[in-house]
Short mmCIF file of C-alpha atoms and ligand atoms in Angstrom, two decimals:
data_model
loop_
_atom_site.label_atom_id
_atom_site.label_comp_id
_atom_site.label_asym_id
_atom_site.label_seq_id
_atom_site.Cartn_x
_atom_site.Cartn_y
_atom_site.Cartn_z
CA MET A 658 80.89 96.12 35.41
CA SER A 659 78.58 98.85 34.23
CA LEU A 660 79.25 102.54 33.80
CA TYR A 661 76.11 103.20 35.83
CA SER A 662 75.08 102.81 39.45
CA ARG A 663 73.32 99.64 40.62
CA ARG A 664 70.69 101.95 42.11
CA LEU A 665 69.02 101.95 38.67
CA PRO A 666 68.38 98.25 37.97
CA TRP A 667 65.10 98.75 36.12
CA SER A 668 64.21 98.24 32.50
CA PHE A 669 63.79 101.49 30.61
CA SER A 670 61.38 100.18 28.00
CA PRO A 671 57.67 100.87 28.60
CA ASN A 672 55.60 97.86 29.75
CA SER A 673 53.20 96.17 27.34
CA PHE A 674 50.22 97.94 28.87
CA THR A 675 51.73 101.42 28.45
CA ARG A 676 52.68 100.54 24.86
CA LEU A 677 49.10 99.52 24.19
CA ILE A 678 47.65 102.79 25.55
CA ASP A 679 50.21 104.83 23.58
CA GLY A 680 49.27 102.89 20.43
CA LYS A 681 45.56 103.58 21.02
CA ARG A 682 46.23 107.28 21.50
CA ARG A 683 48.42 107.48 18.38
CA ALA A 684 45.64 105.79 16.41
CA GLY A 685 43.24 108.50 17.64
CA ASP A 686 41.01 106.04 19.54
CA PRO A 687 39.03 107.91 22.22
CA VAL A 688 40.23 106.11 25.37
CA LEU A 689 38.20 106.58 28.56
CA ASP A 690 41.04 107.06 31.01
CA LEU A 691 40.13 105.79 34.49
CA THR A 692 43.75 105.99 35.62
CA ILE A 693 44.05 109.76 35.77
CA SER A 694 45.73 111.08 38.93
CA ASN A 695 46.73 114.59 37.86
CA PRO A 696 44.22 117.01 39.44
CA THR A 697 45.32 119.90 37.20
CA GLU A 698 43.85 117.94 34.27
CA VAL A 699 40.54 117.03 35.88
CA LEU A 700 39.39 120.10 37.81
CA SER A 701 37.29 122.18 35.52
CA PRO A 702 37.83 125.08 35.60
CA TYR A 703 41.27 124.80 37.18
CA PRO A 704 42.16 128.07 39.04
CA HIS A 705 45.18 128.94 36.86
CA ALA A 706 44.65 132.70 37.15
CA GLN A 707 44.17 132.66 40.93
CA ILE A 708 47.35 130.65 41.44
CA GLY A 709 49.18 132.99 39.05
CA GLU A 710 47.91 136.02 40.98
CA ALA A 711 48.98 134.50 44.31
CA CYS A 712 52.52 134.20 42.92
CA ALA A 713 52.48 137.57 41.11
CA SER A 714 51.49 139.47 44.26
CA ILE A 715 54.72 138.56 46.07
CA ALA A 716 56.44 141.91 46.69
CA ASP A 717 59.83 140.74 48.02
CA LEU A 718 61.82 138.01 46.32
CA THR A 719 65.09 138.51 48.17
CA TYR A 720 66.70 135.11 48.76
CA ARG A 721 66.87 134.41 52.48
CA PRO A 722 67.02 130.60 52.64
CA HIS A 723 66.32 128.67 55.81
CA PRO A 724 67.12 124.92 55.73
CA LEU A 725 63.71 123.94 57.15
CA GLY A 726 61.87 126.48 54.96
CA ALA A 727 60.63 130.04 55.54
CA GLU A 728 59.37 130.50 59.09
CA SER A 729 56.23 132.26 57.81
CA ALA A 730 55.35 129.19 55.68
CA ARG A 731 56.03 126.80 58.57
CA ASN A 732 53.85 128.94 60.86
CA GLU A 733 51.09 128.68 58.28
CA ILE A 734 51.37 124.87 58.28
CA ALA A 735 51.39 124.82 62.10
CA ARG A 736 48.13 126.85 61.95
CA LEU A 737 46.71 124.29 59.52
CA TYR A 738 47.45 121.41 61.94
CA GLY A 739 45.82 123.54 64.67
CA THR A 740 42.58 123.15 62.70
CA TYR A 741 43.01 119.34 63.02
CA GLY A 742 43.48 119.79 66.78
CA VAL A 743 47.25 119.18 66.68
CA ALA A 744 49.55 121.77 68.29
CA LEU A 745 52.94 122.03 66.51
CA THR A 746 55.90 124.38 66.72
CA PRO A 747 57.38 125.60 63.42
CA ARG A 748 60.60 123.70 64.29
CA GLN A 749 58.66 120.45 63.93
CA ILE A 750 57.93 121.32 60.31
CA ALA A 751 60.40 120.95 57.45
CA LEU A 752 59.52 121.94 53.89
CA THR A 753 60.43 119.83 50.87
CA ALA A 754 59.61 120.06 47.16
CA SER A 755 57.32 117.00 47.33
CA SER A 756 56.50 113.91 49.40
CA SER A 757 58.84 111.95 47.14
CA GLU A 758 61.66 114.26 48.14
CA ALA A 759 60.59 113.95 51.79
CA TYR A 760 60.99 110.15 51.53
CA ALA A 761 64.47 110.58 50.02
CA MET A 762 65.47 112.89 52.89
CA LEU A 763 64.04 110.58 55.55
CA PHE A 764 65.77 107.53 54.08
CA LYS A 765 69.06 109.48 54.13
CA LEU A 766 68.32 110.53 57.73
CA LEU A 767 67.44 107.07 59.05
CA CYS A 768 69.17 104.44 56.90
CA ASN A 769 72.62 103.22 56.05
CA ALA A 770 73.10 101.45 52.70
CA GLY A 771 71.46 98.02 52.92
CA ASP A 772 69.09 98.97 55.75
CA GLU A 773 65.40 98.16 55.47
CA VAL A 774 62.12 100.05 55.55
CA LEU A 775 58.84 98.18 56.00
CA VAL A 776 56.21 99.06 53.43
CA PRO A 777 52.53 98.12 53.34
CA VAL A 778 51.36 95.87 50.52
CA PRO A 779 49.26 96.62 48.53
CA SER A 780 50.31 100.25 48.35
CA TYR A 781 52.04 103.02 46.44
CA PRO A 782 54.35 101.49 43.78
CA LEU A 783 56.96 104.26 44.01
CA PHE A 784 58.31 103.07 47.39
CA GLU A 785 60.53 100.50 45.71
CA TYR A 786 62.14 103.21 43.56
CA LEU A 787 62.42 105.85 46.29
CA ALA A 788 64.13 103.33 48.58
CA ALA A 789 66.43 101.77 45.97
CA LEU A 790 67.67 105.20 44.93
CA GLU A 791 68.87 105.68 48.54
CA CYS A 792 70.41 102.14 48.61
CA VAL A 793 67.65 101.02 51.00
CA ARG A 794 65.65 97.79 50.79
CA THR A 795 61.85 97.68 51.04
CA VAL A 796 60.42 94.77 53.05
CA PRO A 797 56.68 94.25 52.60
CA TYR A 798 54.13 93.80 55.36
CA ARG A 799 50.61 92.76 54.51
CA LEU A 800 47.38 94.70 54.58
CA ALA A 801 44.61 92.11 54.68
CA TYR A 802 41.00 92.31 53.51
CA ASP A 803 38.02 90.55 55.05
CA GLY A 804 35.30 92.98 53.95
CA SER A 805 37.43 95.86 55.20
CA TRP A 806 41.18 96.45 55.21
CA PHE A 807 43.39 96.05 58.27
CA ILE A 808 47.09 95.82 59.13
CA ASP A 809 48.23 92.19 59.42
CA PHE A 810 50.40 92.56 62.54
CA HIS A 811 51.62 88.99 62.29
CA SER A 812 53.12 89.84 58.91
CA LEU A 813 54.48 93.18 60.23
CA ARG A 814 56.21 91.46 63.15
CA LYS A 815 57.69 88.83 60.83
CA SER A 816 59.06 91.53 58.54
CA LEU A 817 60.98 93.32 61.31
CA SER A 818 64.72 92.63 61.47
CA PRO A 819 67.79 94.26 63.05
CA GLN A 820 68.16 96.20 59.77
CA SER A 821 64.64 97.72 59.99
CA ARG A 822 64.91 101.49 60.32
CA ALA A 823 61.37 102.65 59.60
CA ILE A 824 57.82 101.41 59.24
CA ILE A 825 55.86 103.26 56.57
CA VAL A 826 52.11 103.60 57.02
CA VAL A 827 49.96 105.28 54.39
CA ASN A 828 46.96 106.91 56.00
CA PRO A 829 44.67 106.55 54.12
CA ASN A 830 46.44 104.06 51.91
CA ASN A 831 46.62 104.16 48.12
CA PRO A 832 44.85 102.26 46.54
CA THR A 833 42.98 100.48 49.38
CA GLY A 834 41.65 103.73 50.90
CA SER A 835 42.08 102.31 54.41
CA PHE A 836 42.82 104.58 57.39
CA VAL A 837 44.90 103.53 60.41
CA LYS A 838 42.52 102.82 63.33
CA ALA A 839 43.18 103.90 66.92
CA ALA A 840 43.51 100.24 68.03
CA GLU A 841 46.05 99.62 65.24
CA LEU A 842 48.09 102.64 66.30
CA VAL A 843 48.31 101.26 69.85
CA GLN A 844 49.68 97.97 68.46
CA LEU A 845 52.06 99.80 66.14
CA LEU A 846 53.48 101.96 68.92
CA ASP A 847 53.80 98.90 71.13
CA LEU A 848 55.77 97.09 68.47
CA THR A 849 58.23 99.95 67.95
CA LEU A 850 58.70 101.00 71.58
CA ASP A 851 61.95 99.18 72.40
CA ARG A 852 63.50 99.36 68.96
CA ASP A 853 65.59 101.95 67.12
CA ILE A 854 62.95 102.43 64.51
CA ALA A 855 60.86 105.36 63.32
CA ILE A 856 57.39 105.60 61.81
CA ILE A 857 56.81 107.40 58.53
CA SER A 858 53.15 108.23 58.07
CA ASP A 859 52.22 109.25 54.52
CA GLU A 860 49.09 111.40 54.94
CA VAL A 861 48.81 112.96 51.49
CA PHE A 862 45.19 111.74 51.16
CA MET A 863 44.10 112.54 54.75
CA ASP A 864 41.74 115.29 53.61
CA TYR A 865 39.78 112.92 51.38
CA PRO A 866 37.78 110.69 53.77
CA PHE A 867 34.50 109.37 52.30
CA GLN A 868 32.81 109.59 55.71
CA GLU A 869 33.76 110.51 59.23
CA ASP A 870 34.68 107.64 61.58
CA ALA A 871 35.75 108.20 65.21
CA LEU A 872 37.76 104.93 65.20
CA ARG A 873 40.27 106.36 62.72
CA VAL A 874 43.50 108.18 63.40
CA PRO A 875 43.36 111.12 60.97
CA THR A 876 47.05 112.01 61.51
CA LEU A 877 49.94 110.65 63.57
CA ALA A 878 51.30 114.21 63.97
CA GLY A 879 51.65 115.21 67.61
CA GLN A 880 52.00 111.72 69.12
CA ASP A 881 54.92 111.81 71.54
CA SER A 882 56.08 108.25 72.26
CA ILE A 883 57.91 107.26 69.04
CA LEU A 884 59.90 109.26 66.52
CA THR A 885 57.34 109.82 63.78
CA PHE A 886 57.44 111.72 60.51
CA CYS A 887 54.16 112.71 58.86
CA LEU A 888 54.20 113.65 55.19
CA ASN A 889 51.78 115.88 53.35
CA GLY A 890 51.89 118.68 50.80
CA LEU A 891 50.09 120.80 48.25
CA SER A 892 50.14 118.03 45.63
CA LYS A 893 47.02 116.21 46.84
CA MET A 894 45.58 118.31 49.68
CA ALA A 895 45.43 121.47 47.53
CA ALA A 896 45.37 119.69 44.14
CA MET A 897 48.57 121.55 43.18
CA PRO A 898 51.30 119.02 42.30
CA GLN A 899 52.89 121.59 39.97
CA MET A 900 53.65 124.01 42.83
CA LYS A 901 56.14 121.54 44.35
CA LEU A 902 55.68 122.04 48.08
CA GLY A 903 55.52 119.24 50.61
CA TRP A 904 56.34 119.00 54.29
CA ILE A 905 57.54 116.67 57.01
CA VAL A 906 56.08 117.00 60.51
CA THR A 907 58.41 115.51 63.14
CA SER A 908 56.79 114.15 66.31
CA GLY A 909 58.02 112.14 69.29
CA SER A 910 59.62 113.03 72.61
CA ALA A 911 61.30 116.45 72.80
CA ALA A 912 64.75 114.81 72.69
CA GLN A 913 63.85 112.58 69.71
CA ARG A 914 62.41 115.55 67.82
CA GLU A 915 65.43 117.73 68.38
CA SER A 916 68.01 115.14 67.40
CA ALA A 917 66.03 114.41 64.21
CA CYS A 918 65.45 118.10 63.44
CA GLU A 919 69.09 119.13 63.68
CA ARG A 920 70.05 116.34 61.28
CA LEU A 921 67.18 117.14 58.91
CA GLU A 922 68.28 120.75 58.98
CA LEU A 923 71.72 119.80 57.74
CA LEU A 924 70.31 117.46 55.09
CA LEU A 925 67.89 120.05 53.75
CA ASP A 926 70.53 122.80 53.88
CA THR A 927 72.59 120.74 51.45
CA TYR A 928 69.85 121.02 48.81
CA LEU A 929 67.62 124.05 49.63
CA SER A 930 65.23 122.76 46.99
CA VAL A 931 61.99 124.59 47.83
CA SER A 932 61.45 127.76 45.81
CA SER A 933 60.93 131.07 47.64
CA PRO A 934 57.81 132.09 45.62
CA VAL A 935 55.83 128.99 46.61
CA GLN A 936 56.70 129.52 50.28
CA ALA A 937 55.67 133.19 50.13
CA ALA A 938 52.41 132.36 48.33
CA LEU A 939 51.51 129.50 50.70
CA PRO A 940 48.71 131.23 52.69
CA GLU A 941 46.92 132.15 49.46
CA LEU A 942 47.56 128.73 47.87
CA LEU A 943 46.06 126.99 50.89
CA LYS A 944 42.90 129.10 50.49
CA ILE A 945 42.62 128.27 46.77
CA GLY A 946 43.42 124.66 47.61
CA LYS A 947 40.44 124.43 49.94
CA GLU A 948 38.08 125.07 47.04
CA ASN A 949 39.99 122.63 44.79
CA ARG A 950 39.60 120.00 47.48
CA ARG A 951 35.89 120.68 47.85
CA LYS A 952 35.39 120.15 44.10
CA LEU A 953 37.47 116.98 44.04
CA ARG A 954 35.53 115.59 46.99
CA GLN A 955 32.32 116.30 45.08
CA THR A 956 33.60 114.34 42.07
CA ILE A 957 34.75 111.48 44.33
CA ALA A 958 31.32 111.33 46.03
CA ALA A 959 29.52 111.30 42.65
CA ASN A 960 31.81 108.55 41.35
CA LEU A 961 31.27 106.45 44.48
CA ARG A 962 27.51 106.77 43.90
CA ALA A 963 28.00 105.71 40.27
CA LEU A 964 29.91 102.60 41.42
CA LYS A 965 26.99 101.69 43.66
CA THR A 966 24.34 102.34 41.02
CA GLU A 967 26.15 100.62 38.16
CA LEU A 968 27.71 97.65 39.96
CA THR A 969 25.24 96.52 42.65
CA GLY A 970 24.17 92.96 41.79
CA GLN A 971 26.76 92.73 39.00
CA PRO A 972 29.72 90.36 38.70
CA VAL A 973 32.12 93.27 39.44
CA HIS A 974 32.57 93.86 43.16
CA VAL A 975 33.82 97.14 44.70
CA LEU A 976 36.16 96.59 47.66
CA GLN A 977 35.21 98.49 50.80
CA SER A 978 37.18 101.69 51.14
CA GLU A 979 37.28 104.74 53.42
CA GLY A 980 39.06 107.52 51.58
CA GLY A 981 41.57 108.66 48.96
CA TRP A 982 41.41 108.94 45.19
CA SER A 983 41.07 105.28 44.15
CA ALA A 984 38.63 102.39 44.15
CA ILE A 985 39.49 98.73 43.68
CA LEU A 986 37.19 96.58 41.53
CA GLN A 987 37.27 92.80 41.83
CA LEU A 988 36.64 91.30 38.40
CA PRO A 989 35.23 87.86 37.58
CA HIS A 990 37.93 85.24 38.03
CA ILE A 991 37.88 83.98 34.48
CA SER A 992 41.14 85.47 33.28
CA SER A 993 44.24 87.20 34.58
CA GLU A 994 44.41 90.89 35.39
CA GLU A 995 46.70 91.42 32.45
CA ILE A 996 44.07 89.94 30.11
CA TRP A 997 41.25 91.91 31.72
CA ALA A 998 43.12 95.22 31.47
CA THR A 999 44.13 94.48 27.87
CA ARG A 1000 40.63 93.46 26.81
CA LEU A 1001 39.11 96.51 28.49
CA LEU A 1002 41.44 98.68 26.50
CA GLN A 1003 41.20 96.81 23.20
CA GLU A 1004 37.49 95.99 23.19
CA GLU A 1005 35.99 98.80 25.29
CA ASN A 1006 38.56 101.62 25.01
CA VAL A 1007 38.76 101.83 28.82
CA ALA A 1008 42.09 102.27 30.62
CA VAL A 1009 42.35 100.92 34.19
CA GLN A 1010 45.35 100.03 36.35
CA PRO A 1011 45.72 96.29 36.93
CA GLY A 1012 45.98 95.38 40.63
CA TYR A 1013 49.51 94.01 40.22
CA PHE A 1014 50.74 97.61 39.74
CA PHE A 1015 50.08 97.92 43.50
CA ASP A 1016 51.12 94.35 44.43
CA MET A 1017 47.62 93.08 45.23
CA ALA A 1018 48.03 89.59 46.73
CA SER A 1019 45.56 87.91 44.37
CA GLU A 1020 43.80 88.73 41.11
CA PRO A 1021 41.99 89.89 39.04
CA TYR A 1022 41.51 93.47 40.24
CA ALA A 1023 41.30 96.82 38.47
CA VAL A 1024 42.12 100.09 40.20
CA VAL A 1025 40.14 103.11 39.00
CA SER A 1026 40.68 106.77 39.78
CA LEU A 1027 37.82 108.44 41.63
CA ILE A 1028 38.91 111.90 40.49
CA THR A 1029 38.05 110.99 36.88
CA PRO A 1030 35.44 113.45 35.51
CA GLU A 1031 32.01 112.03 36.35
CA GLU A 1032 30.70 111.37 32.81
CA THR A 1033 33.88 109.59 31.74
CA PHE A 1034 33.87 107.58 34.97
CA THR A 1035 30.25 106.44 34.69
CA GLU A 1036 30.62 105.48 31.04
CA GLY A 1037 33.88 103.65 31.81
CA ILE A 1038 32.25 101.69 34.63
CA ARG A 1039 29.30 100.77 32.36
CA ARG A 1040 31.74 99.38 29.81
CA ILE A 1041 33.58 97.38 32.49
CA ARG A 1042 30.19 96.00 33.59
CA ARG A 1043 29.31 95.16 29.98
CA LEU A 1044 32.52 93.18 29.40
CA ALA A 1045 32.24 91.44 32.78
CA GLY A 1046 28.55 90.71 32.11
CA GLU A 1047 29.45 88.52 29.12
CA TYR A 1048 30.32 85.76 31.59
C1 LIG B 510 50.62 107.45 48.89
C2 LIG B 510 51.28 108.53 48.08
N1 LIG B 510 52.26 109.28 48.61
C3 LIG B 510 52.86 110.26 47.91
C4 LIG B 510 52.49 110.53 46.61
C5 LIG B 510 53.21 111.61 45.83
O1 LIG B 510 53.07 112.85 46.39
P1 LIG B 510 53.94 114.07 45.86
O2 LIG B 510 53.32 114.54 44.60
O3 LIG B 510 53.85 115.09 46.97
O4 LIG B 510 55.36 113.60 45.68
C6 LIG B 510 51.49 109.77 46.01
C7 LIG B 510 51.09 110.02 44.62
O5 LIG B 510 50.19 109.46 44.07
C8 LIG B 510 50.87 108.75 46.77
O6 LIG B 510 49.91 107.97 46.22
#
């Protein structure tokens, strides 16, 4: 018996890779960090004053909580989806402090202890934690690569069980950068039609496509055949993770939406975790966020060009990708990912994320952040090329 809950089965000591980076930093070695995912550290200049002014100009801070969030803020988000061509009512929108919190709420809404949610692999490593903390099991389904990424429906079908309560899609996915295609959505809806199962579509990177493509489904919001929850928030779309505002858009038939919304309302009322100032400042934050996004997209485009310039004809291959903040590099198959990542750090002072962080099916891969400042990124990629070129 332990004093603590079995929901926290993980080791609390940092992994060898984190220890190595910490050691480098303590020794004062100038590490080129290609793992950076915090936009407040990469946008230069970051609009601190503008965000401060947006919050300072709020005239009324009387506390009038609504479980789904302030109606004015939800109207603003409905207007935003209008610009994507999706008509929503404010009742379909529920505010949360973050997408992570949205997952916690949705797992509470949909799952009993021991139930299962299907998660794409490779994808966001936090799913395992978010699910386990709600006593829910993650069951992987495969994303396959044959020059571009696609959902392996054979694997998805095999992963379904009577305990499956939700299928998570990440659109576009992290780190593969793959969007859900219209033909895939048809198959997905088909698969879920006669089951008590919902779709959770994580769309936090939807505003970062590399190019337009009519075959993609930019958002699942507004589809009316299956109960679907779309997640987004200021963290990525406005480059403001510190403001702590995310949202859930509920779609499906009118009856499905209402039965989910009344339960979500009760769940969210129990916590009321979104601060009033961020809700009041939302219209202004979305405007500032648009410019942040434009600058990040510029950096991403420059870094994609650098990958092409530096790695064409080299033994490091960039996997095809369509959007998001990451790129996956396939390294020469002469050693394990662990050894590659360690050598890059020790010999070239370059930090990358090994593919196994995201459960890549084979190795060796390195995941690099496309929001890394351009000079650091290009120099980091040159050093990866140099080490790989020794073989
Ligand atoms: C796919 C995906 N979803 C959600 C998040 C976290 O979003 P938030 O900051 O809103 O919790 C991340 C963070 O990297 C992510 O990669």
